[in-house]
Structures are given as C-alpha cells and as structure tokens.
JSON list of C-alpha atoms in Angstrom, two decimals:
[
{"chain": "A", "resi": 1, "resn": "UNK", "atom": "CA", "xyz": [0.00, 0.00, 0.00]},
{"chain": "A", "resi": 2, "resn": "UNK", "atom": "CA", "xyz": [1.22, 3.30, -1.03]},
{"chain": "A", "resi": 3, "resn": "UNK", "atom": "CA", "xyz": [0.37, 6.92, 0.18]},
{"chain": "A", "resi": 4, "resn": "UNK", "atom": "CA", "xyz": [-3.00, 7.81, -0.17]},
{"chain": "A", "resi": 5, "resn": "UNK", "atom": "CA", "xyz": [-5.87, 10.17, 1.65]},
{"chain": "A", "resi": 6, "resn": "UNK", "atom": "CA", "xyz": [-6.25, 7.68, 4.38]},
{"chain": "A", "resi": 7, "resn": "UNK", "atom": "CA", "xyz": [-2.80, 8.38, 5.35]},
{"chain": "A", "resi": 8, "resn": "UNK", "atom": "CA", "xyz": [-3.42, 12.32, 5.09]},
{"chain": "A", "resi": 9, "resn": "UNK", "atom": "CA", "xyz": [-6.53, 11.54, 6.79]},
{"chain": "A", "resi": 10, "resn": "UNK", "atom": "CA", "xyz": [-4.87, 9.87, 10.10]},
{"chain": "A", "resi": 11, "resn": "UNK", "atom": "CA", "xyz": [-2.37, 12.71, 10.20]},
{"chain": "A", "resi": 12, "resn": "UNK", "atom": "CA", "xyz": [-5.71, 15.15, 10.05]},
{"chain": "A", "resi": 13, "resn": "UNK", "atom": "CA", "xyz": [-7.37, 13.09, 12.97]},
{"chain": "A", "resi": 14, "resn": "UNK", "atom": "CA", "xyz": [-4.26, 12.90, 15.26]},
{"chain": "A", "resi": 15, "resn": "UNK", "atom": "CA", "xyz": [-3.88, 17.35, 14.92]},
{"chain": "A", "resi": 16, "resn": "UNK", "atom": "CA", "xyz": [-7.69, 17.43, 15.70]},
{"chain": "A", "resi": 17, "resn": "UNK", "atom": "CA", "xyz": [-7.66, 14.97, 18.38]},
{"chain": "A", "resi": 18, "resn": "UNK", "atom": "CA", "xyz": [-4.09, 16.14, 20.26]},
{"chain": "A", "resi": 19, "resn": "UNK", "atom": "CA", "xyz": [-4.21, 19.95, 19.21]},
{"chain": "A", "resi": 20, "resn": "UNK", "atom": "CA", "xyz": [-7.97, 20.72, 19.04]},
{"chain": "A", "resi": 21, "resn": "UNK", "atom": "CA", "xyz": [-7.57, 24.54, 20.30]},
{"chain": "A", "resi": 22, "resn": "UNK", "atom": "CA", "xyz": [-4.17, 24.72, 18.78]},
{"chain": "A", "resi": 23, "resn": "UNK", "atom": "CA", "xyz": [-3.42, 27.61, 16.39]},
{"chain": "A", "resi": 24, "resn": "UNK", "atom": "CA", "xyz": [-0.51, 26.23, 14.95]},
{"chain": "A", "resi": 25, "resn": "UNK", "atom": "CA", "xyz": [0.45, 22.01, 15.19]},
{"chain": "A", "resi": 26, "resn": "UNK", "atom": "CA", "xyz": [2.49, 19.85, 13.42]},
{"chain": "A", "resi": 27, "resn": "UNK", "atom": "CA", "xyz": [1.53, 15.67, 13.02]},
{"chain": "A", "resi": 28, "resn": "UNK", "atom": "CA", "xyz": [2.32, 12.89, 10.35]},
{"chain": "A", "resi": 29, "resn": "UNK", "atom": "CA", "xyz": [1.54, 9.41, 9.54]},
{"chain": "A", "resi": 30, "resn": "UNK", "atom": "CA", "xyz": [3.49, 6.81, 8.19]},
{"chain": "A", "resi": 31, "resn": "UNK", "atom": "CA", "xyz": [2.41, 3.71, 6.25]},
{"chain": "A", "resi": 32, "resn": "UNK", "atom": "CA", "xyz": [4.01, 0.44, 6.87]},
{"chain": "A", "resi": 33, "resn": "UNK", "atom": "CA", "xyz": [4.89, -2.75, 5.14]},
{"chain": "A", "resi": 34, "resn": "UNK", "atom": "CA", "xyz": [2.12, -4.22, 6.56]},
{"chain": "A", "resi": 35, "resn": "UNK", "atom": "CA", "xyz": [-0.45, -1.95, 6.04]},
{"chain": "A", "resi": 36, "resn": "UNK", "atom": "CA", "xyz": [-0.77, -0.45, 9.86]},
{"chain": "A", "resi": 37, "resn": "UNK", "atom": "CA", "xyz": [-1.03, 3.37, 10.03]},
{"chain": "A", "resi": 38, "resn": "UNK", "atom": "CA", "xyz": [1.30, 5.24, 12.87]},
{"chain": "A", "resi": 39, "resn": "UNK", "atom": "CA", "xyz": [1.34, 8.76, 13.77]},
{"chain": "A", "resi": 40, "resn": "UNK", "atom": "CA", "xyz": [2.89, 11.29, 15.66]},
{"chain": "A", "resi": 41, "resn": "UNK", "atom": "CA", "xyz": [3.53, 15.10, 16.46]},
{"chain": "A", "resi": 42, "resn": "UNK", "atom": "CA", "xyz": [5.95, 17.22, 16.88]},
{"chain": "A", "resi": 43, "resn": "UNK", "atom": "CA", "xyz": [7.70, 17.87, 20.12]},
{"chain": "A", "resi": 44, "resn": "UNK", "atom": "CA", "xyz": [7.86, 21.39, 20.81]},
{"chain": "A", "resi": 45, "resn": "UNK", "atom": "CA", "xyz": [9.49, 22.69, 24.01]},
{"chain": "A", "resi": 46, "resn": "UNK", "atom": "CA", "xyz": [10.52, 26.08, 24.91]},
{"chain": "A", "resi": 47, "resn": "UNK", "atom": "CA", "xyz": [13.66, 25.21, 23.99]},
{"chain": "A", "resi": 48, "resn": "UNK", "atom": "CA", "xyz": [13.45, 24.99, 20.40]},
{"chain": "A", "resi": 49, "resn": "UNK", "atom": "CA", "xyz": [16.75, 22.95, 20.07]},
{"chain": "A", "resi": 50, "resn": "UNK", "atom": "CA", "xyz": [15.23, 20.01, 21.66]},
{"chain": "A", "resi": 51, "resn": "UNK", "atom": "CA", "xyz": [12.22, 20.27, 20.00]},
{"chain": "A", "resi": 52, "resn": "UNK", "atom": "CA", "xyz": [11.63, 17.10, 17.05]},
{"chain": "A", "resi": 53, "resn": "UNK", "atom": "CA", "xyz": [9.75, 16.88, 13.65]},
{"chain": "A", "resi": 54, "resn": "UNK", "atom": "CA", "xyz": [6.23, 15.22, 13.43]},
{"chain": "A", "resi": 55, "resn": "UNK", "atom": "CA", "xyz": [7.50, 12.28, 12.05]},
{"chain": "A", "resi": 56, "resn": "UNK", "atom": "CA", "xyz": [10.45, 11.20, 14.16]},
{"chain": "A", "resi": 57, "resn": "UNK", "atom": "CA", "xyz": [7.83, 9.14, 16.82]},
{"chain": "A", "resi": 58, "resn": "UNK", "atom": "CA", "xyz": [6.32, 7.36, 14.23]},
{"chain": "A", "resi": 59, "resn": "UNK", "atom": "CA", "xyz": [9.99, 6.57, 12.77]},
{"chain": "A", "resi": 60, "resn": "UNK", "atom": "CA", "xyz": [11.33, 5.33, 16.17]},
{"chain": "A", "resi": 61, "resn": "UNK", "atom": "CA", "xyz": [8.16, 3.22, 16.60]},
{"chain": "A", "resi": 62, "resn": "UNK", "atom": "CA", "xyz": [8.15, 1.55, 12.88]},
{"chain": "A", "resi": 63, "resn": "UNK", "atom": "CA", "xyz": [11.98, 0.72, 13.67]},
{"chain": "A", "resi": 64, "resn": "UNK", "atom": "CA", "xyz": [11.48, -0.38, 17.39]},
{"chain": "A", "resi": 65, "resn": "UNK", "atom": "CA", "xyz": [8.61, -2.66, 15.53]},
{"chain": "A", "resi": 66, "resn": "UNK", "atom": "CA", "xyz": [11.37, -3.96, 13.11]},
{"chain": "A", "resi": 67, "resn": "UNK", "atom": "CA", "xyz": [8.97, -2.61, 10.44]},
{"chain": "A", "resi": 68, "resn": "UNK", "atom": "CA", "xyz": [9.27, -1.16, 6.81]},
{"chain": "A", "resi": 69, "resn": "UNK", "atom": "CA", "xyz": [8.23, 2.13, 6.46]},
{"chain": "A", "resi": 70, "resn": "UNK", "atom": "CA", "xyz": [6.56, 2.29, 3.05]},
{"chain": "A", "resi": 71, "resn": "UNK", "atom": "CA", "xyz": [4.81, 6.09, 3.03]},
{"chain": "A", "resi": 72, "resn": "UNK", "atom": "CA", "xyz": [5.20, 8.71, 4.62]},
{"chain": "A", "resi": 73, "resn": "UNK", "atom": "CA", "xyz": [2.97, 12.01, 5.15]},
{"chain": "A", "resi": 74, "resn": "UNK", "atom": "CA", "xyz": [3.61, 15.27, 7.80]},
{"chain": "A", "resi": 75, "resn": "UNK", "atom": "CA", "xyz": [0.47, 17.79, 7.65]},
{"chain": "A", "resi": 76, "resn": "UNK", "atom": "CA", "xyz": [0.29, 21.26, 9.16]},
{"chain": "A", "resi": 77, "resn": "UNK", "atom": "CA", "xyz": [-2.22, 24.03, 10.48]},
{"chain": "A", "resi": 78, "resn": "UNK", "atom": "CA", "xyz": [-1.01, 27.36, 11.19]},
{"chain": "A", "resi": 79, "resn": "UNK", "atom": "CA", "xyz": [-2.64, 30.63, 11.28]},
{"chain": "A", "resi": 80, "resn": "UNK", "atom": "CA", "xyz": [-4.52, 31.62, 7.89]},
{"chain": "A", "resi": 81, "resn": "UNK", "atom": "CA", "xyz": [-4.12, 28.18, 6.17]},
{"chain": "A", "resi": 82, "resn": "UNK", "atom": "CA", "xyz": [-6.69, 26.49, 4.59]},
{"chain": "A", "resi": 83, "resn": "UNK", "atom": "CA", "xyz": [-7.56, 23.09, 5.96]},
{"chain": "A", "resi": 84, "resn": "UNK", "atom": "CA", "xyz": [-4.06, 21.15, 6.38]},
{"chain": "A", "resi": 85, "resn": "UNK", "atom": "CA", "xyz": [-1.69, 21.71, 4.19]},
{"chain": "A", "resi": 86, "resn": "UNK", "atom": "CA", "xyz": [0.91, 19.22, 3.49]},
{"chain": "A", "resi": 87, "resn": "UNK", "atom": "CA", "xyz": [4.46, 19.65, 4.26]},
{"chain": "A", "resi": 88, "resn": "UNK", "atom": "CA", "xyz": [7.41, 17.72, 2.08]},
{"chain": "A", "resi": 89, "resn": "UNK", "atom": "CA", "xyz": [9.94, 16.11, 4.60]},
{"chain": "A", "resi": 90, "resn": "UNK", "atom": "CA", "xyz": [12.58, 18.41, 5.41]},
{"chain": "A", "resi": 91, "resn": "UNK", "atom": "CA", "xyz": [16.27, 17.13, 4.87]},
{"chain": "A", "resi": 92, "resn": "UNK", "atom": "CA", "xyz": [16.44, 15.59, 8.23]},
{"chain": "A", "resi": 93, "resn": "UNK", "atom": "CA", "xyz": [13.21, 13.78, 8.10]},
{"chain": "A", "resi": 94, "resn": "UNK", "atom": "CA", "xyz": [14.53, 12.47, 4.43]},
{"chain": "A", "resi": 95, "resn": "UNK", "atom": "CA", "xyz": [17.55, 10.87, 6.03]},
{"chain": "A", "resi": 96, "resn": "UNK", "atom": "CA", "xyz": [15.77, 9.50, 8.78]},
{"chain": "A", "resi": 97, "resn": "UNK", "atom": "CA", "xyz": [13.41, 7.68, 5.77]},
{"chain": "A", "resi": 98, "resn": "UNK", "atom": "CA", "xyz": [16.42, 6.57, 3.95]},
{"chain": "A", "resi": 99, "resn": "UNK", "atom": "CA", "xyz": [16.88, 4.26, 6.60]},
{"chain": "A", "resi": 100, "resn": "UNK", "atom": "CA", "xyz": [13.64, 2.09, 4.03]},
{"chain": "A", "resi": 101, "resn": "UNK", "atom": "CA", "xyz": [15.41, 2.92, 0.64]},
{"chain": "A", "resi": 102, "resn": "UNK", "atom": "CA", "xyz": [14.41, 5.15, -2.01]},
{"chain": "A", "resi": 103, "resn": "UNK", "atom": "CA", "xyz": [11.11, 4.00, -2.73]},
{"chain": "A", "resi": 104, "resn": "UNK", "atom": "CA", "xyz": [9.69, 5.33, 0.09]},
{"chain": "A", "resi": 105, "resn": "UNK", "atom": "CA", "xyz": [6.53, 7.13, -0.99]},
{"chain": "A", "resi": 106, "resn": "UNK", "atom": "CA", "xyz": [6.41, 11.27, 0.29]},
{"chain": "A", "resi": 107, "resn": "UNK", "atom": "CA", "xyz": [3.43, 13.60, 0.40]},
{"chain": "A", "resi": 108, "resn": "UNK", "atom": "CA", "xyz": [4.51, 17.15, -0.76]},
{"chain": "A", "resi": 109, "resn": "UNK", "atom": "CA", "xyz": [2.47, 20.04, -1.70]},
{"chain": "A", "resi": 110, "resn": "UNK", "atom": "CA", "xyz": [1.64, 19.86, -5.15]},
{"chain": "A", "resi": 111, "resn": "UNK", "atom": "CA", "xyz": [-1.16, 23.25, -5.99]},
{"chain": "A", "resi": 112, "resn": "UNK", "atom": "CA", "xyz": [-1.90, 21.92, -9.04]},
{"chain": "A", "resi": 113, "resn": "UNK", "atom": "CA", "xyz": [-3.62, 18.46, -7.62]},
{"chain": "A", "resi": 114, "resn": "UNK", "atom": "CA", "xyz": [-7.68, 18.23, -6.53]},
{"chain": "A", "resi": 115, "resn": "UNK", "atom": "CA", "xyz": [-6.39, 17.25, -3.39]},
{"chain": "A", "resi": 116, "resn": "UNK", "atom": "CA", "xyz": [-3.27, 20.02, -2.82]},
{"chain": "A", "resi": 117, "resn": "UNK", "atom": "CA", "xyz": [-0.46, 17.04, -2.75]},
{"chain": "A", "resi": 118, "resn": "UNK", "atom": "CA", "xyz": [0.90, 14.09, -4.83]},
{"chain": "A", "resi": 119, "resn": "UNK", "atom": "CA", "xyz": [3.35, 11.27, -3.68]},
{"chain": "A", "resi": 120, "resn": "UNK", "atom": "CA", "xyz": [7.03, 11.04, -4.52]},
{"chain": "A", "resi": 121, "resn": "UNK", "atom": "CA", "xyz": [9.34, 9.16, -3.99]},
{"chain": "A", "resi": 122, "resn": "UNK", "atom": "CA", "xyz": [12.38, 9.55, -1.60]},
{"chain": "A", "resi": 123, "resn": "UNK", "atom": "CA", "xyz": [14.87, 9.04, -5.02]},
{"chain": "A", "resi": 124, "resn": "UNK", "atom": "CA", "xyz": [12.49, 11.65, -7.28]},
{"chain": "A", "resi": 125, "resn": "UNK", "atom": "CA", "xyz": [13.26, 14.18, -4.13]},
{"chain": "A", "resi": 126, "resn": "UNK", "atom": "CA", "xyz": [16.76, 13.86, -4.21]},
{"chain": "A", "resi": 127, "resn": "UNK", "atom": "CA", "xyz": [18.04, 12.14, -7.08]},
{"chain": "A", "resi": 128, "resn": "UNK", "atom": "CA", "xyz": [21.68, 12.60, -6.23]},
{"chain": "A", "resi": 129, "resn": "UNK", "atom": "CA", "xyz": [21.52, 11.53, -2.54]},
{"chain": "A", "resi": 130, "resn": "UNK", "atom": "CA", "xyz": [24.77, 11.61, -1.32]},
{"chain": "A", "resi": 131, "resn": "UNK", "atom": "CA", "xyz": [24.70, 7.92, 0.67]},
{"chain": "A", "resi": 132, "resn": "UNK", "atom": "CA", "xyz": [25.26, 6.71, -2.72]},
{"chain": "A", "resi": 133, "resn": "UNK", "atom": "CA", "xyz": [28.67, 6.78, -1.88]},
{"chain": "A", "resi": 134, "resn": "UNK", "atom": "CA", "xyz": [29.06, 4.08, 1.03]},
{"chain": "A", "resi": 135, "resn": "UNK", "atom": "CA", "xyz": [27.17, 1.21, -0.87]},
{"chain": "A", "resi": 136, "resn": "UNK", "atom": "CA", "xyz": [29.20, -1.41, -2.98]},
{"chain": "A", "resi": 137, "resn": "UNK", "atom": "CA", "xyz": [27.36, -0.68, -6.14]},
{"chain": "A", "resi": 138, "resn": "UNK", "atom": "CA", "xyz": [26.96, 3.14, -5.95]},
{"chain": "A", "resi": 139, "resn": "UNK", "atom": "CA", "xyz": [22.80, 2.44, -5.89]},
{"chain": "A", "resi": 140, "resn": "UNK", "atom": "CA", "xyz": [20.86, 3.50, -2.76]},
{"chain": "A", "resi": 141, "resn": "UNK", "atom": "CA", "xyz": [22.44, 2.08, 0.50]},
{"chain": "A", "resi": 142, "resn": "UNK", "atom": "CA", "xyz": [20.61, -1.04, 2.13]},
{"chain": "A", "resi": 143, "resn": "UNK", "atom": "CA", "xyz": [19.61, -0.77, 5.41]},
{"chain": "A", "resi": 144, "resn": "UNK", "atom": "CA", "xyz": [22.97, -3.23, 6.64]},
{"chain": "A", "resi": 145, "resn": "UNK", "atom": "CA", "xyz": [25.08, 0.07, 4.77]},
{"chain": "A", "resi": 146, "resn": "UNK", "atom": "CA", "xyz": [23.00, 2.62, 7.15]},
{"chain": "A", "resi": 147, "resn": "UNK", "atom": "CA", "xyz": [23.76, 0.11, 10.20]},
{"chain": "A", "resi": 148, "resn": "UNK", "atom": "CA", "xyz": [27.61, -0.21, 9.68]}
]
C-alpha cells in the first residue's frame, strides 16, 4: 500500500484529536509494510533545540517494531491556512526515511492536484543523494550500509 488520503486523513485526525484549540500544530503518519497506520507530532518545548519533527515518533516506533516504512505524510495548520496543508519532509526527516530505501513514498504540496499534494518518492526528491557513496554498487544504501 502506497500513500493515499487515508494516510493524510490519520495525520488530520491525530492534529484534531491532540491539538484541538491549537493555532498552529504539526503531526504525520506513516504507512508500513504491513499496512498499519502510525502517527505522531511534533515535540515542541521552549527550547526549540530540543524540540523534534512530526514524524520522528512514528519513525522510532516503525523501527522499534522492526517494520518497513513504506509512506510517509507530515500535515500542518497554522494561522490563515486552509484546511491542512501538506508539508514535504525536510532534509532531516529524508535521512531518517532513507533508513527504508528510495522508494519510500512522500506527500509534498503539489497546488496543481484536486487534493493540494501528490506522492514522490524519496529518489524523485533527491536524485543525487549523497549515501550513494558508502554502498558497494553506488545504488541507494541497504539498510545493513546505514547500520555499519
């Protein structure tokens, strides 16, 4: 199963469930090999160094599960947005989902789509990834590369 609306949707639910009153929150959902659905929000903290992306709980729980991570979605609401938008991973997030190769599936915004996002994958948003470099073959790393 790739990314899809019920993957946007869970990310939707979590913000409205955890940050009803909230002006401005941060969750995501990730898709696994198996089908399950986790999310997760950000960590904020008055110190803003210490504070994590949407995604990272979901991350640390698909690995702790010894689980592929297949999709992956972070949505947003902020003042003056419409609805949820949907954010692309930032370059921290994309290394964390590198971990599950380059055919990890990515929401990003994407105006010109009924919905306001389209998938990609993990190699389409950075075609020249630079852990290219540590695996035998000069494809995307395995998951033993990332663990050496």
């Amino acid at each position: 199963m790739g990314l899809d609306q019920r993957l946007v949707d869970a990310a939707i639910e979590l913000v409205e469930r955890r940050w009803r009153n909230a002006v401005q929150a941060v969750a995501a959902a990730v898709r696994l090999d198996d089908g399950q659905i986790l999310t997760s929000i950000s960590l904020d903290n008055l110190n803003a160094a210490v504070t994590l992306c949407a995604e990272t709980g979901a991350l640390c729980q698909a690995y702790t599960l010894g689980k592929r991570v297949t999709a992956s979605v972070c949505i947003s609401k902020w003042p003056g947005s419409d609805g949820y938008p949907v954010l692309a991973p930032c370059g921290t997030c994309q290394e964390r989902l590198a971990l599950w190769g380059p055919g990890v599936q990515v929401a990003v915004a994407d105006p010109g789509s009924p919905s306001g996002w389209s998938a990609r994958t993990l190699l389409e948003l950075n075609p020249f990834y630079w852990g290219t470099r540590f695996s035998d073959d000069g494809g995307w790393p395995s998951i033993d590369v990332h663990l050496s």
